[in-house]
Amino acid sequence: MKTPPRRAWVLVGLILAGFSSGGLAAAAETEVESPGGQVRLKVVAAGPKLLISATLGGRAVLEPSAVAFDLDGVRLTEGVEWGGVERYRIDESYPLHGGHARAFNRCNGVRIGLKRAAGGPSFALEARAYDDAVGFRLRVPAGDRRRVPDEATAFVIPAGSTVWYHGMRGHYEGIHASKRIDDLEAGEWAAPPVTFELPDGGGFGALTEAGLSGYSGMTLRADGRRGLEVVLAHAAPVSYPFTLRYGEEEARRLSKPAAVDGEIQTPWRVVMIGRDLNALVNCDAVTNLSAPPDPRLFPEGAGTGWIKPGRAVWKYLDGGSSTLEGMKEFSRLAGELGFEYHVIEGFWQRWPDADLRELVAYSRQRGVGLWLWKHTQELRDPAERRRFFERCRDAGAVGVKLDFLDHEAREVIDFYEVLLREAAEHKLMVNFHGSNKPTGQARTWPNELTREAVKGMEGRNMPRARHDATLPFTRMLAGAADYTPVHFGERRGDTTVAHQVATAVVFTSPLLTYGAHPRKLLESPCSDVIRSIPATWDETVVLPESRIGELAALARRSGTTWFVGVVNGPQARRLRLSAGFLGPGTYRARLVRDGRSDDDLRVEDATHARDEPLIVELRAGGGFVGRWSPNPQP
């Protein structure tokens, strides 16, 4: 558990002191307004319930929802009395790798002292209002023994809203369904983030958590009354991947609620809010509500020198030899592509150290760094973990791909942090697979470049076109996703090859690992476009034509060059896109379009200005990529 700043301890102490002074505050509610004034969060003590709600421009985004927190089986948030109220403001920024280069943390916040009238410890509720989100958490001061927290807060979504969600059978590797919130049946499970669209053009929201540390992860369960109830990991369904790898007995062991020593601090419960999808995609709430990085490990935060995003080749999905010579070929091809990295699966562990060092040296000569895969179960022992990280560091690897965690129990969440810290101590970047959703690690642990927690290119026999057009507005709201995009074979399912290239622009992953064999990338008619797509962006604009599950159209800037990626769902369509994101002057454009069949694409060159519309014809499951570079000024 991270120790909160001294100032935070003092403030909480002052808030809770109102109870011991004998005078409780008369107010039974308080409101927090975002810096721009459009988002409001209200906390109300109404009878036995502690309620929280949120509005956007006066319209409900979150209806009054009962905050339910238990301690050792007692509902601490029932029949509460109010103590002191302390308000604060945050205005800061920090570097961030992903859809934009810098995050802005601007909010108004409040800390409220609370106490259960029927007895129990005093505690505090902290809430923040951003222009694009609200968040809240509970803090209970340390007691004289270990205590067991639990939660059952139910987020009530306005009637008529449409929700996008998937269940927990695959942990965080699922395919989203959409329903009206009114039709969500009691007992249906939903893996965060859960995105919803308000009726009548009222805007969008998404439910998730942030700052998960020293606590169990959260999933959501429908109550049949438009509520999505918080369920901690011990009570959530155990996924098929977990029981497959670890068995029913281990699943039963993790079904016991986790005890916490010292202060109890819940993760932030987050509602992202936006009038449009652009606001939702650019929301920084998950990282804003997470702790800053340890300056001893990351003196420049995400800008720390050994943390370097990049593109990678990968043998797993499209053939290649699992030998030293085969992997040399992949590194050579990565160098020809201009890619920075090569991800190697577990067969490297059968090699002697001399072969590993030889491959590292060969790759480094071509400007390519190596990432090495490892099963995390083999890293439970501290001595084995130390040997592994030392071996990777001493061989010259730059990163590790750590697989098969598959659970959000408290001890697994703690293990994530152990792995991230020890990897950072060895100056190794991290990619988690078989993992839970991101909850702000991009800020707290910037050596984590990406994680899976998505049904990506490894999945087969799925409605990929609709799935791909859904992910930027659902799963990827939580953070980077290692989908391993771009494949030209049968794995692409009901999508075109142009769609596949477009996913490299549309999907966010600072370690952008391509699924296709690197030779196929080099031989593609649009190879020069593929080679120019960066792994991170300075700016992202979601184009207004985007519709969840139907069309994802993003304009993204790297330096002075703009890219547009369009991923189409299952219906063919004709688009007239505005180029208003461009600056003044004219631009040299290279355009990648759907061809006459799903296996074909066309590459065109053009000159473009911001006032010229762009006409795009999309096949069912089709795609489009455009790259615009400014013409030199006369």
XYZ file of C-alpha atoms in Angstrom:
634
model
C 0.000 0.000 0.000
C 1.353 3.393 -0.912
C 1.748 5.839 1.948
C -0.343 8.951 1.237
C 1.372 12.335 1.327
C 1.688 13.860 4.791
C -0.582 16.753 3.804
C -3.340 14.298 2.859
C -3.083 12.601 6.269
C -3.335 15.958 8.038
C -6.362 17.028 6.003
C -8.187 13.771 6.640
C -7.387 14.100 10.316
C -8.843 17.617 10.410
C -11.987 16.463 8.597
C -12.558 13.556 10.972
C -11.794 15.718 14.005
C -15.268 17.244 13.673
C -16.697 14.103 15.281
C -14.566 14.161 18.402
C -15.276 17.873 19.012
C -18.933 17.067 19.695
C -20.319 19.284 16.910
C -21.457 17.598 13.717
C -21.894 19.723 10.588
C -25.554 20.469 9.929
C -25.270 20.028 6.164
C -26.325 16.664 4.741
C -25.109 17.261 1.194
C -22.362 18.913 -0.797
C -21.657 19.534 -4.456
C -18.450 19.796 -6.475
C -18.350 21.647 -9.786
C -15.736 20.972 -12.468
C -13.347 23.800 -13.455
C -15.397 24.494 -16.601
C -18.688 24.364 -14.695
C -20.430 21.800 -16.911
C -19.902 18.692 -14.761
C -21.319 18.554 -11.241
C -20.992 15.826 -8.652
C -23.296 15.711 -5.627
C -22.920 13.729 -2.383
C -26.018 13.431 -0.178
C -26.751 11.692 3.111
C -30.438 10.825 2.712
C -31.885 8.696 5.503
C -29.953 5.447 5.704
C -28.206 5.960 2.352
C -25.121 7.823 1.219
C -25.840 8.845 -2.377
C -23.639 10.148 -5.178
C -24.782 11.535 -8.536
C -23.372 13.440 -11.501
C -24.684 15.741 -14.222
C -23.391 17.169 -17.497
C -24.858 20.555 -18.372
C -27.622 19.931 -15.863
C -28.560 16.550 -17.313
C -28.109 13.367 -15.304
C -25.196 11.145 -16.294
C -25.225 9.175 -13.041
C -28.510 9.105 -11.142
C -28.420 9.050 -7.306
C -26.451 5.891 -6.529
C -26.027 4.371 -3.093
C -22.398 4.181 -1.965
C -22.131 0.820 -0.186
C -18.924 0.014 1.696
C -18.652 -2.761 4.270
C -16.010 -3.295 6.923
C -15.853 -6.710 8.555
C -19.405 -7.344 7.394
C -20.854 -4.057 8.698
C -22.259 -1.500 6.206
C -20.161 1.525 7.166
C -21.955 3.866 4.736
C -25.417 3.262 6.215
C -27.009 5.996 8.325
C -23.980 8.276 8.280
C -23.413 11.576 10.047
C -21.319 14.345 8.530
C -18.198 15.885 9.991
C -15.933 18.490 8.408
C -15.799 19.316 4.703
C -12.535 20.428 3.079
C -12.290 21.618 -0.540
C -9.241 21.690 -2.789
C -8.157 22.255 -6.367
C -5.590 20.511 -8.596
C -4.013 22.011 -11.724
C -1.008 20.117 -13.095
C 0.224 18.281 -16.163
C 2.609 15.391 -16.815
C 4.028 13.473 -19.812
C 2.092 10.450 -20.983
C 2.649 7.879 -23.728
C -0.415 7.022 -25.796
C -3.047 9.034 -27.619
C -1.558 12.381 -26.628
C 1.815 13.445 -25.304
C 0.735 15.323 -22.198
C -2.064 14.780 -19.673
C -3.747 17.645 -17.843
C -4.986 17.024 -14.316
C -7.422 19.834 -13.544
C -10.228 19.319 -11.082
C -12.049 20.550 -8.007
C -12.249 18.181 -5.079
C -13.796 17.696 -1.673
C -13.051 15.540 1.373
C -15.980 14.810 3.667
C -15.699 13.386 7.165
C -18.293 10.670 7.824
C -19.278 8.327 10.624
C -21.905 5.624 10.970
C -24.412 6.852 13.568
C -24.886 3.327 14.945
C -21.156 3.081 15.677
C -17.944 2.260 13.909
C -14.811 4.074 12.840
C -14.844 7.548 11.341
C -13.910 7.636 7.661
C -13.677 10.071 4.751
C -15.184 10.212 1.282
C -13.085 12.055 -1.282
C -14.638 13.171 -4.574
C -13.359 15.066 -7.625
C -15.059 16.737 -10.577
C -13.222 17.120 -13.885
C -14.588 18.638 -17.066
C -14.740 15.096 -18.465
C -15.147 12.824 -15.419
C -16.030 12.409 -11.783
C -14.414 10.084 -9.291
C -14.702 9.156 -5.634
C -13.032 6.907 -3.092
C -13.278 6.059 0.619
C -10.509 6.170 3.199
C -10.672 4.498 6.601
C -7.842 5.314 9.062
C -5.721 2.455 10.376
C -7.173 0.378 13.185
C -5.581 -1.944 15.730
C -6.028 -5.091 13.621
C -6.462 -6.382 10.078
C -9.874 -5.661 8.601
C -11.815 -6.938 5.607
C -13.381 -4.395 3.235
C -16.105 -5.094 0.694
C -18.277 -2.988 -1.608
C -21.674 -3.026 -3.283
C -22.080 0.493 -4.688
C -24.608 0.445 -7.550
C -24.084 3.008 -10.331
C -27.545 3.918 -11.645
C -27.539 4.723 -15.387
C -30.306 6.973 -16.778
C -33.249 5.207 -18.425
C -33.021 4.778 -22.170
C -29.216 4.719 -22.220
C -27.411 2.147 -24.367
C -24.592 0.220 -22.695
C -21.680 -1.691 -24.240
C -20.314 -4.502 -22.081
C -18.917 -8.031 -22.037
C -18.950 -10.754 -19.404
C -16.148 -12.264 -17.343
C -15.723 -15.769 -18.795
C -12.607 -14.682 -20.704
C -11.524 -12.306 -17.897
C -10.920 -9.097 -19.886
C -10.841 -10.819 -23.280
C -14.439 -10.562 -24.415
C -16.650 -9.299 -27.231
C -18.952 -6.426 -26.374
C -22.710 -6.635 -26.631
C -24.973 -3.591 -26.588
C -28.307 -3.240 -24.792
C -30.553 -0.603 -23.351
C -29.729 -0.298 -19.674
C -33.428 -0.982 -18.961
C -33.039 -4.426 -20.568
C -29.923 -5.492 -18.670
C -31.039 -8.410 -16.522
C -30.152 -8.872 -12.885
C -27.021 -10.958 -12.528
C -25.451 -10.077 -15.880
C -21.734 -9.392 -15.507
C -19.875 -6.487 -17.079
C -16.106 -6.055 -17.216
C -15.055 -2.396 -16.851
C -14.844 -0.084 -18.629
C -18.575 -0.155 -19.367
C -19.473 2.558 -21.869
C -22.955 4.035 -22.159
C -24.663 6.554 -24.433
C -27.366 8.747 -22.950
C -30.647 8.969 -24.881
C -31.552 11.843 -27.198
C -27.951 12.882 -27.869
C -27.258 13.611 -24.213
C -23.640 12.466 -24.338
C -21.577 9.490 -23.198
C -20.197 7.965 -20.035
C -17.963 5.078 -19.015
C -17.568 3.304 -15.674
C -14.221 1.989 -14.477
C -11.699 2.310 -11.640
C -8.346 4.023 -11.144
C -5.479 3.909 -8.688
C -5.913 0.188 -7.957
C -3.236 -0.626 -5.387
C -3.239 -2.783 -2.265
C -6.857 -3.734 -2.906
C -8.943 -6.160 -4.965
C -9.993 -5.272 -8.502
C -13.548 -4.302 -9.360
C -16.025 -5.795 -11.769
C -19.692 -4.874 -12.235
C -22.952 -6.815 -12.006
C -26.371 -5.643 -13.193
C -29.079 -5.397 -10.546
C -31.978 -5.375 -13.031
C -32.964 -1.841 -11.973
C -30.547 0.141 -14.218
C -27.806 -0.259 -11.629
C -24.340 -1.717 -12.135
C -23.089 -2.938 -8.778
C -19.444 -3.034 -7.705
C -18.260 -6.579 -7.007
C -14.727 -7.202 -5.760
C -12.603 -9.992 -7.195
C -13.257 -12.583 -4.501
C -16.970 -12.617 -5.403
C -16.637 -12.201 -9.171
C -16.858 -15.152 -11.598
C -13.562 -16.935 -12.002
C -12.534 -16.817 -15.642
C -12.014 -19.836 -17.847
C -8.337 -18.903 -18.470
C -7.679 -18.902 -14.714
C -9.232 -22.283 -13.965
C -7.576 -23.743 -17.064
C -4.125 -22.713 -15.834
C -4.455 -22.838 -12.058
C -7.397 -25.129 -11.252
C -10.576 -25.023 -9.191
C -8.820 -25.329 -5.830
C -6.795 -22.169 -6.413
C -9.963 -20.415 -7.580
C -11.685 -21.361 -4.317
C -8.723 -20.067 -2.307
C -8.976 -16.663 -3.969
C -12.742 -16.534 -3.329
C -12.091 -15.461 0.259
C -12.258 -11.674 0.861
C -8.845 -10.080 1.346
C -7.892 -8.480 4.664
C -6.080 -5.149 4.717
C -3.498 -3.903 7.226
C -3.394 -0.259 8.245
C -5.332 2.441 6.428
C -7.927 1.216 3.938
C -8.112 3.249 0.757
C -10.424 2.104 -1.999
C -9.481 2.651 -5.623
C -11.212 5.572 -7.300
C -14.630 4.746 -8.717
C -14.649 6.638 -12.021
C -17.348 7.908 -14.369
C -15.868 9.333 -17.572
C -18.205 11.913 -19.106
C -18.327 13.569 -22.519
C -20.711 15.268 -24.894
C -19.121 13.247 -27.712
C -16.742 10.351 -28.289
C -13.809 12.719 -28.741
C -14.161 13.890 -25.131
C -14.404 10.306 -23.902
C -11.342 9.062 -25.811
C -9.213 12.019 -24.669
C -10.242 11.740 -21.008
C -7.222 11.417 -18.674
C -9.198 10.608 -15.522
C -7.781 7.099 -15.060
C -4.181 8.340 -14.963
C -5.060 11.624 -13.202
C -6.590 9.647 -10.334
C -3.505 7.434 -10.025
C -0.362 8.130 -8.022
C 2.583 9.860 -9.700
C 5.682 7.725 -10.353
C 8.398 7.160 -7.789
C 11.108 9.702 -8.735
C 13.830 7.345 -7.510
C 12.853 4.856 -10.230
C 11.492 7.293 -12.816
C 13.225 10.673 -12.369
C 11.541 12.067 -15.501
C 8.286 10.110 -15.203
C 7.210 8.747 -18.579
C 10.101 10.695 -20.090
C 12.731 8.685 -18.190
C 15.453 7.840 -20.705
C 15.294 4.046 -20.770
C 11.503 4.039 -21.316
C 11.069 4.185 -25.080
C 7.835 3.350 -26.907
C 8.128 1.703 -30.291
C 6.877 -0.766 -32.905
C 7.644 -4.491 -32.738
C 7.672 -7.619 -34.878
C 6.408 -10.909 -33.450
C 6.541 -14.448 -34.742
C 3.592 -15.985 -32.912
C 0.655 -15.421 -35.294
C 2.027 -15.617 -38.833
C 4.775 -18.183 -39.079
C 8.524 -18.235 -38.708
C 11.183 -20.475 -37.215
C 11.649 -20.633 -33.412
C 15.404 -20.933 -33.824
C 18.253 -18.525 -33.304
C 18.617 -18.046 -37.050
C 14.868 -17.619 -37.471
C 14.806 -14.903 -34.836
C 17.806 -13.198 -36.415
C 15.766 -13.003 -39.606
C 12.899 -11.339 -37.733
C 15.280 -8.813 -36.165
C 16.811 -8.095 -39.569
C 13.366 -7.500 -41.058
C 12.407 -5.320 -38.085
C 15.464 -3.199 -38.849
C 14.415 -2.895 -42.494
C 10.968 -1.756 -41.387
C 12.522 0.792 -39.037
C 10.781 -0.897 -36.102
C 12.388 -0.552 -32.701
C 11.597 -3.932 -31.136
C 11.237 -7.691 -31.522
C 9.036 -9.653 -29.074
C 10.147 -13.269 -28.544
C 7.896 -15.949 -27.033
C 8.963 -18.497 -24.431
C 11.097 -20.739 -26.640
C 14.062 -18.426 -25.924
C 14.276 -20.043 -22.466
C 15.617 -23.239 -24.040
C 18.635 -21.399 -25.426
C 21.986 -21.102 -23.692
C 22.886 -17.594 -22.531
C 25.490 -17.353 -25.299
C 22.768 -17.699 -27.972
C 20.585 -15.111 -26.277
C 23.442 -12.627 -26.065
C 24.298 -13.306 -29.708
C 20.732 -12.498 -30.772
C 20.680 -9.354 -28.619
C 23.959 -8.148 -30.169
C 22.804 -8.991 -33.710
C 19.506 -7.169 -33.156
C 21.142 -4.163 -31.547
C 23.357 -3.693 -34.603
C 20.141 -3.223 -36.558
C 18.622 -0.804 -34.070
C 16.268 -3.421 -32.631
C 15.746 -4.203 -28.936
C 14.436 -7.534 -27.604
C 11.449 -8.261 -25.362
C 11.374 -11.693 -23.685
C 8.257 -13.659 -22.647
C 7.822 -15.319 -19.233
C 5.045 -17.194 -17.396
C 4.424 -15.224 -14.184
C 3.761 -18.347 -12.117
C 7.477 -19.072 -12.459
C 8.233 -15.676 -10.897
C 6.377 -16.150 -7.611
C 9.591 -17.144 -5.874
C 11.657 -13.984 -5.131
C 14.969 -15.697 -5.889
C 13.722 -17.012 -9.241
C 12.303 -13.603 -10.039
C 15.639 -11.949 -9.319
C 17.480 -14.468 -11.506
C 15.069 -13.855 -14.369
C 15.326 -10.074 -14.286
C 19.100 -10.232 -13.926
C 19.359 -12.641 -16.854
C 17.272 -10.339 -19.058
C 19.246 -7.264 -18.028
C 22.648 -8.914 -18.358
C 21.789 -10.278 -21.799
C 20.818 -6.771 -22.931
C 17.049 -7.213 -23.312
C 14.997 -4.007 -23.060
C 11.662 -5.424 -21.921
C 9.700 -8.401 -20.636
C 6.326 -9.814 -21.637
C 4.749 -11.280 -18.493
C 1.811 -13.613 -18.980
C -1.028 -15.484 -17.255
C -2.128 -13.492 -14.196
C -5.861 -13.938 -15.042
C -7.317 -12.665 -11.733
C -7.882 -9.424 -9.796
C -7.573 -10.758 -6.238
C -5.683 -8.515 -3.844
C -2.609 -10.744 -3.848
C -2.506 -10.703 -7.663
C -2.777 -6.891 -7.731
C 0.100 -6.757 -5.233
C 2.074 -9.100 -7.506
C 1.638 -6.740 -10.469
C 3.344 -4.010 -8.442
C 6.150 -6.319 -7.329
C 6.821 -7.221 -10.960
C 6.700 -3.599 -12.119
C 8.981 -2.383 -9.350
C 11.599 -5.089 -9.790
C 11.511 -4.717 -13.573
C 12.079 -0.974 -13.125
C 14.991 -1.623 -10.795
C 16.559 -3.575 -13.665
C 15.547 -0.873 -16.204
C 13.196 -3.210 -18.051
C 9.934 -2.221 -19.721
C 6.854 -4.429 -19.239
C 3.990 -5.807 -21.326
C 1.389 -7.807 -19.336
C -0.689 -10.541 -20.986
C -3.450 -12.629 -19.458
C -4.091 -9.482 -17.454
C -6.753 -7.257 -15.960
C -7.779 -3.815 -17.234
C -5.369 -0.878 -16.878
C -6.139 1.332 -13.876
C -3.548 4.088 -14.262
C -0.252 2.204 -14.394
C 0.770 4.359 -17.370
C 1.335 7.126 -14.838
C 2.407 5.312 -11.670
C 4.567 2.725 -13.438
C 5.544 4.241 -16.803
C 7.757 1.230 -17.524
C 4.507 -0.601 -18.287
C 4.028 0.268 -21.952
C 0.966 -1.857 -22.614
C -1.100 -4.809 -21.464
C -3.455 -7.207 -23.157
C -6.844 -7.325 -21.356
C -8.456 -7.395 -24.785
C -9.664 -10.011 -27.250
C -7.146 -9.238 -29.921
C -5.668 -10.837 -33.008
C -5.121 -14.124 -31.165
C -8.916 -14.570 -31.175
C -10.569 -16.476 -34.006
C -14.090 -16.949 -35.370
C -15.400 -13.629 -34.141
C -17.224 -10.610 -35.608
C -13.948 -8.729 -35.941
C -15.251 -5.736 -37.935
C -17.812 -4.769 -35.294
C -15.390 -5.643 -32.482
C -12.643 -3.415 -33.890
C -15.082 -0.510 -34.315
C -16.115 -0.900 -30.655
C -12.784 -1.156 -28.809
C -11.551 2.469 -29.103
C -14.683 3.581 -27.212
C -14.828 0.793 -24.618
C -11.757 -1.176 -23.507
C -9.213 1.381 -24.713
C -10.742 4.120 -22.569
C -8.931 2.464 -19.650
C -5.513 2.568 -21.311
C -3.242 0.922 -23.862
C -4.183 -2.493 -25.251
C -1.807 -5.033 -26.822
C -4.198 -6.236 -29.525
C -1.241 -7.192 -31.789
C -3.001 -5.650 -34.814
C -2.525 -6.003 -38.578
C -2.799 -9.456 -40.100
C -3.318 -10.258 -43.777
C -4.328 -13.925 -43.395
C -7.492 -15.703 -42.297
C -7.290 -14.239 -38.809
C -8.543 -10.949 -40.175
C -12.011 -12.535 -40.451
C -14.658 -10.242 -41.912
C -12.307 -7.291 -42.440
C -10.323 -6.044 -45.425
C -6.566 -5.621 -45.623
C -7.031 -1.827 -45.564
C -9.010 -2.234 -42.331
C -6.099 -4.191 -40.904
C -3.582 -1.446 -41.688
C -5.963 1.126 -40.191
C -6.005 -0.666 -36.827
C -2.351 0.308 -36.350
C -3.506 3.935 -36.350
C -6.769 3.504 -34.444
C -5.626 1.198 -31.607
C -3.446 2.704 -28.889
C -0.394 0.778 -27.659
C 2.997 2.407 -26.918
C 4.455 -1.025 -27.645
C 2.781 -1.511 -31.027
C 3.327 -5.190 -31.823
C 2.288 -6.241 -35.338
C 0.647 -9.627 -35.879
C 1.726 -10.059 -39.507
C 5.038 -11.585 -40.541
C 7.448 -8.663 -41.078
C 8.199 -9.777 -44.626
C 4.524 -9.328 -45.480
C 4.625 -5.824 -44.025
C 7.625 -5.004 -46.219
C 5.961 -6.483 -49.300
C 2.656 -4.651 -48.794
C 1.777 -1.994 -51.420
C 1.447 0.455 -48.519
C 4.680 -0.586 -46.780
C 5.930 3.003 -46.593
C 2.743 4.023 -44.757
C 3.044 1.098 -42.340
C 6.671 1.984 -41.624
C 5.728 5.594 -40.880
C 2.945 4.897 -38.330
C 4.319 5.748 -34.865
C 3.579 3.909 -31.612
C 2.543 7.065 -29.733
C 0.826 10.296 -30.656
C 0.999 13.978 -29.806
C -2.715 14.564 -30.372
C -5.861 12.564 -31.116
C -9.171 13.785 -32.560
C -12.136 11.420 -32.840
C -13.966 12.390 -36.010
C -17.708 13.035 -35.553
C -18.706 10.307 -38.011
C -17.644 7.688 -35.452
C -20.315 5.385 -34.017
C -19.606 2.682 -31.443
C -19.518 -0.717 -33.150
C -20.203 0.818 -36.566
C -17.283 3.105 -37.365
C -14.126 4.277 -35.599
C -12.501 7.255 -37.344
C -9.552 8.922 -35.611
C -7.216 11.693 -36.717
C -3.870 11.516 -34.915
C -0.867 13.821 -35.055
C 2.815 12.997 -34.695
C 4.910 16.139 -34.947
C 3.616 17.990 -38.006
C 2.290 14.861 -39.736
C -1.343 13.823 -39.434
C -2.757 10.345 -39.899
C -6.381 9.324 -40.228
C -7.363 5.754 -39.455
C -10.874 4.534 -40.251
C -12.058 1.108 -39.101
C -15.448 0.185 -40.529
C -17.990 -2.158 -39.002
C -20.015 -4.750 -40.941
C -21.947 -2.330 -43.197
C -20.477 -0.727 -46.325
C -20.679 3.062 -46.343
C -19.566 6.254 -48.044
C -18.039 8.985 -45.884
C -17.431 12.660 -46.454
C -14.755 13.500 -43.866
C -13.678 16.991 -42.905
C -9.941 17.697 -42.905
C -10.419 20.527 -40.410
C -7.826 18.984 -38.109
C -5.100 20.065 -40.561
C -3.232 23.312 -40.146
C -3.067 26.094 -42.757
C -1.421 25.547 -46.108
C -1.361 22.461 -48.308
C -0.354 18.923 -47.431
C 1.100 15.999 -49.362
C -1.241 13.091 -48.783
C -0.812 9.356 -49.211
C -4.103 7.478 -49.012
C -4.692 3.756 -48.464
C -8.152 2.654 -49.567
C -10.175 -0.535 -49.888
C -9.670 -2.229 -53.244
C -12.031 -4.248 -55.416
C -12.001 -7.162 -52.990
C -11.308 -7.695 -49.294
C -7.812 -8.903 -50.194
C -6.949 -5.816 -52.190
C -6.081 -2.217 -51.416
C -5.254 0.919 -53.387
C -2.600 3.522 -52.616
C -3.034 7.066 -53.946
C -1.075 10.312 -53.710
C -2.834 13.662 -53.495
C -2.487 17.256 -52.369
C -4.893 18.418 -49.703
C -5.926 21.509 -47.729
C -8.028 21.705 -44.604
C -11.065 23.147 -46.430
C -11.231 20.236 -48.875
C -13.506 17.340 -47.819
C -12.241 13.788 -48.112
C -14.510 11.197 -49.730
C -13.977 7.643 -48.473
C -15.722 4.560 -49.852
C -15.643 1.690 -47.359
C -16.410 -1.954 -47.982
C -18.182 -3.958 -45.294
C -15.453 -4.451 -42.693
C -13.328 -2.024 -44.678
C -10.769 0.543 -43.733
C -8.867 3.643 -44.719
C -5.546 5.234 -43.782
C -4.437 8.705 -44.767
C -1.112 10.388 -44.048
C -0.714 14.169 -44.475
C 2.662 15.914 -44.367
C 2.827 19.709 -44.776
C 4.262 21.038 -48.020
C 7.291 23.276 -47.510
C 6.340 26.942 -47.236
C 7.546 29.075 -50.203
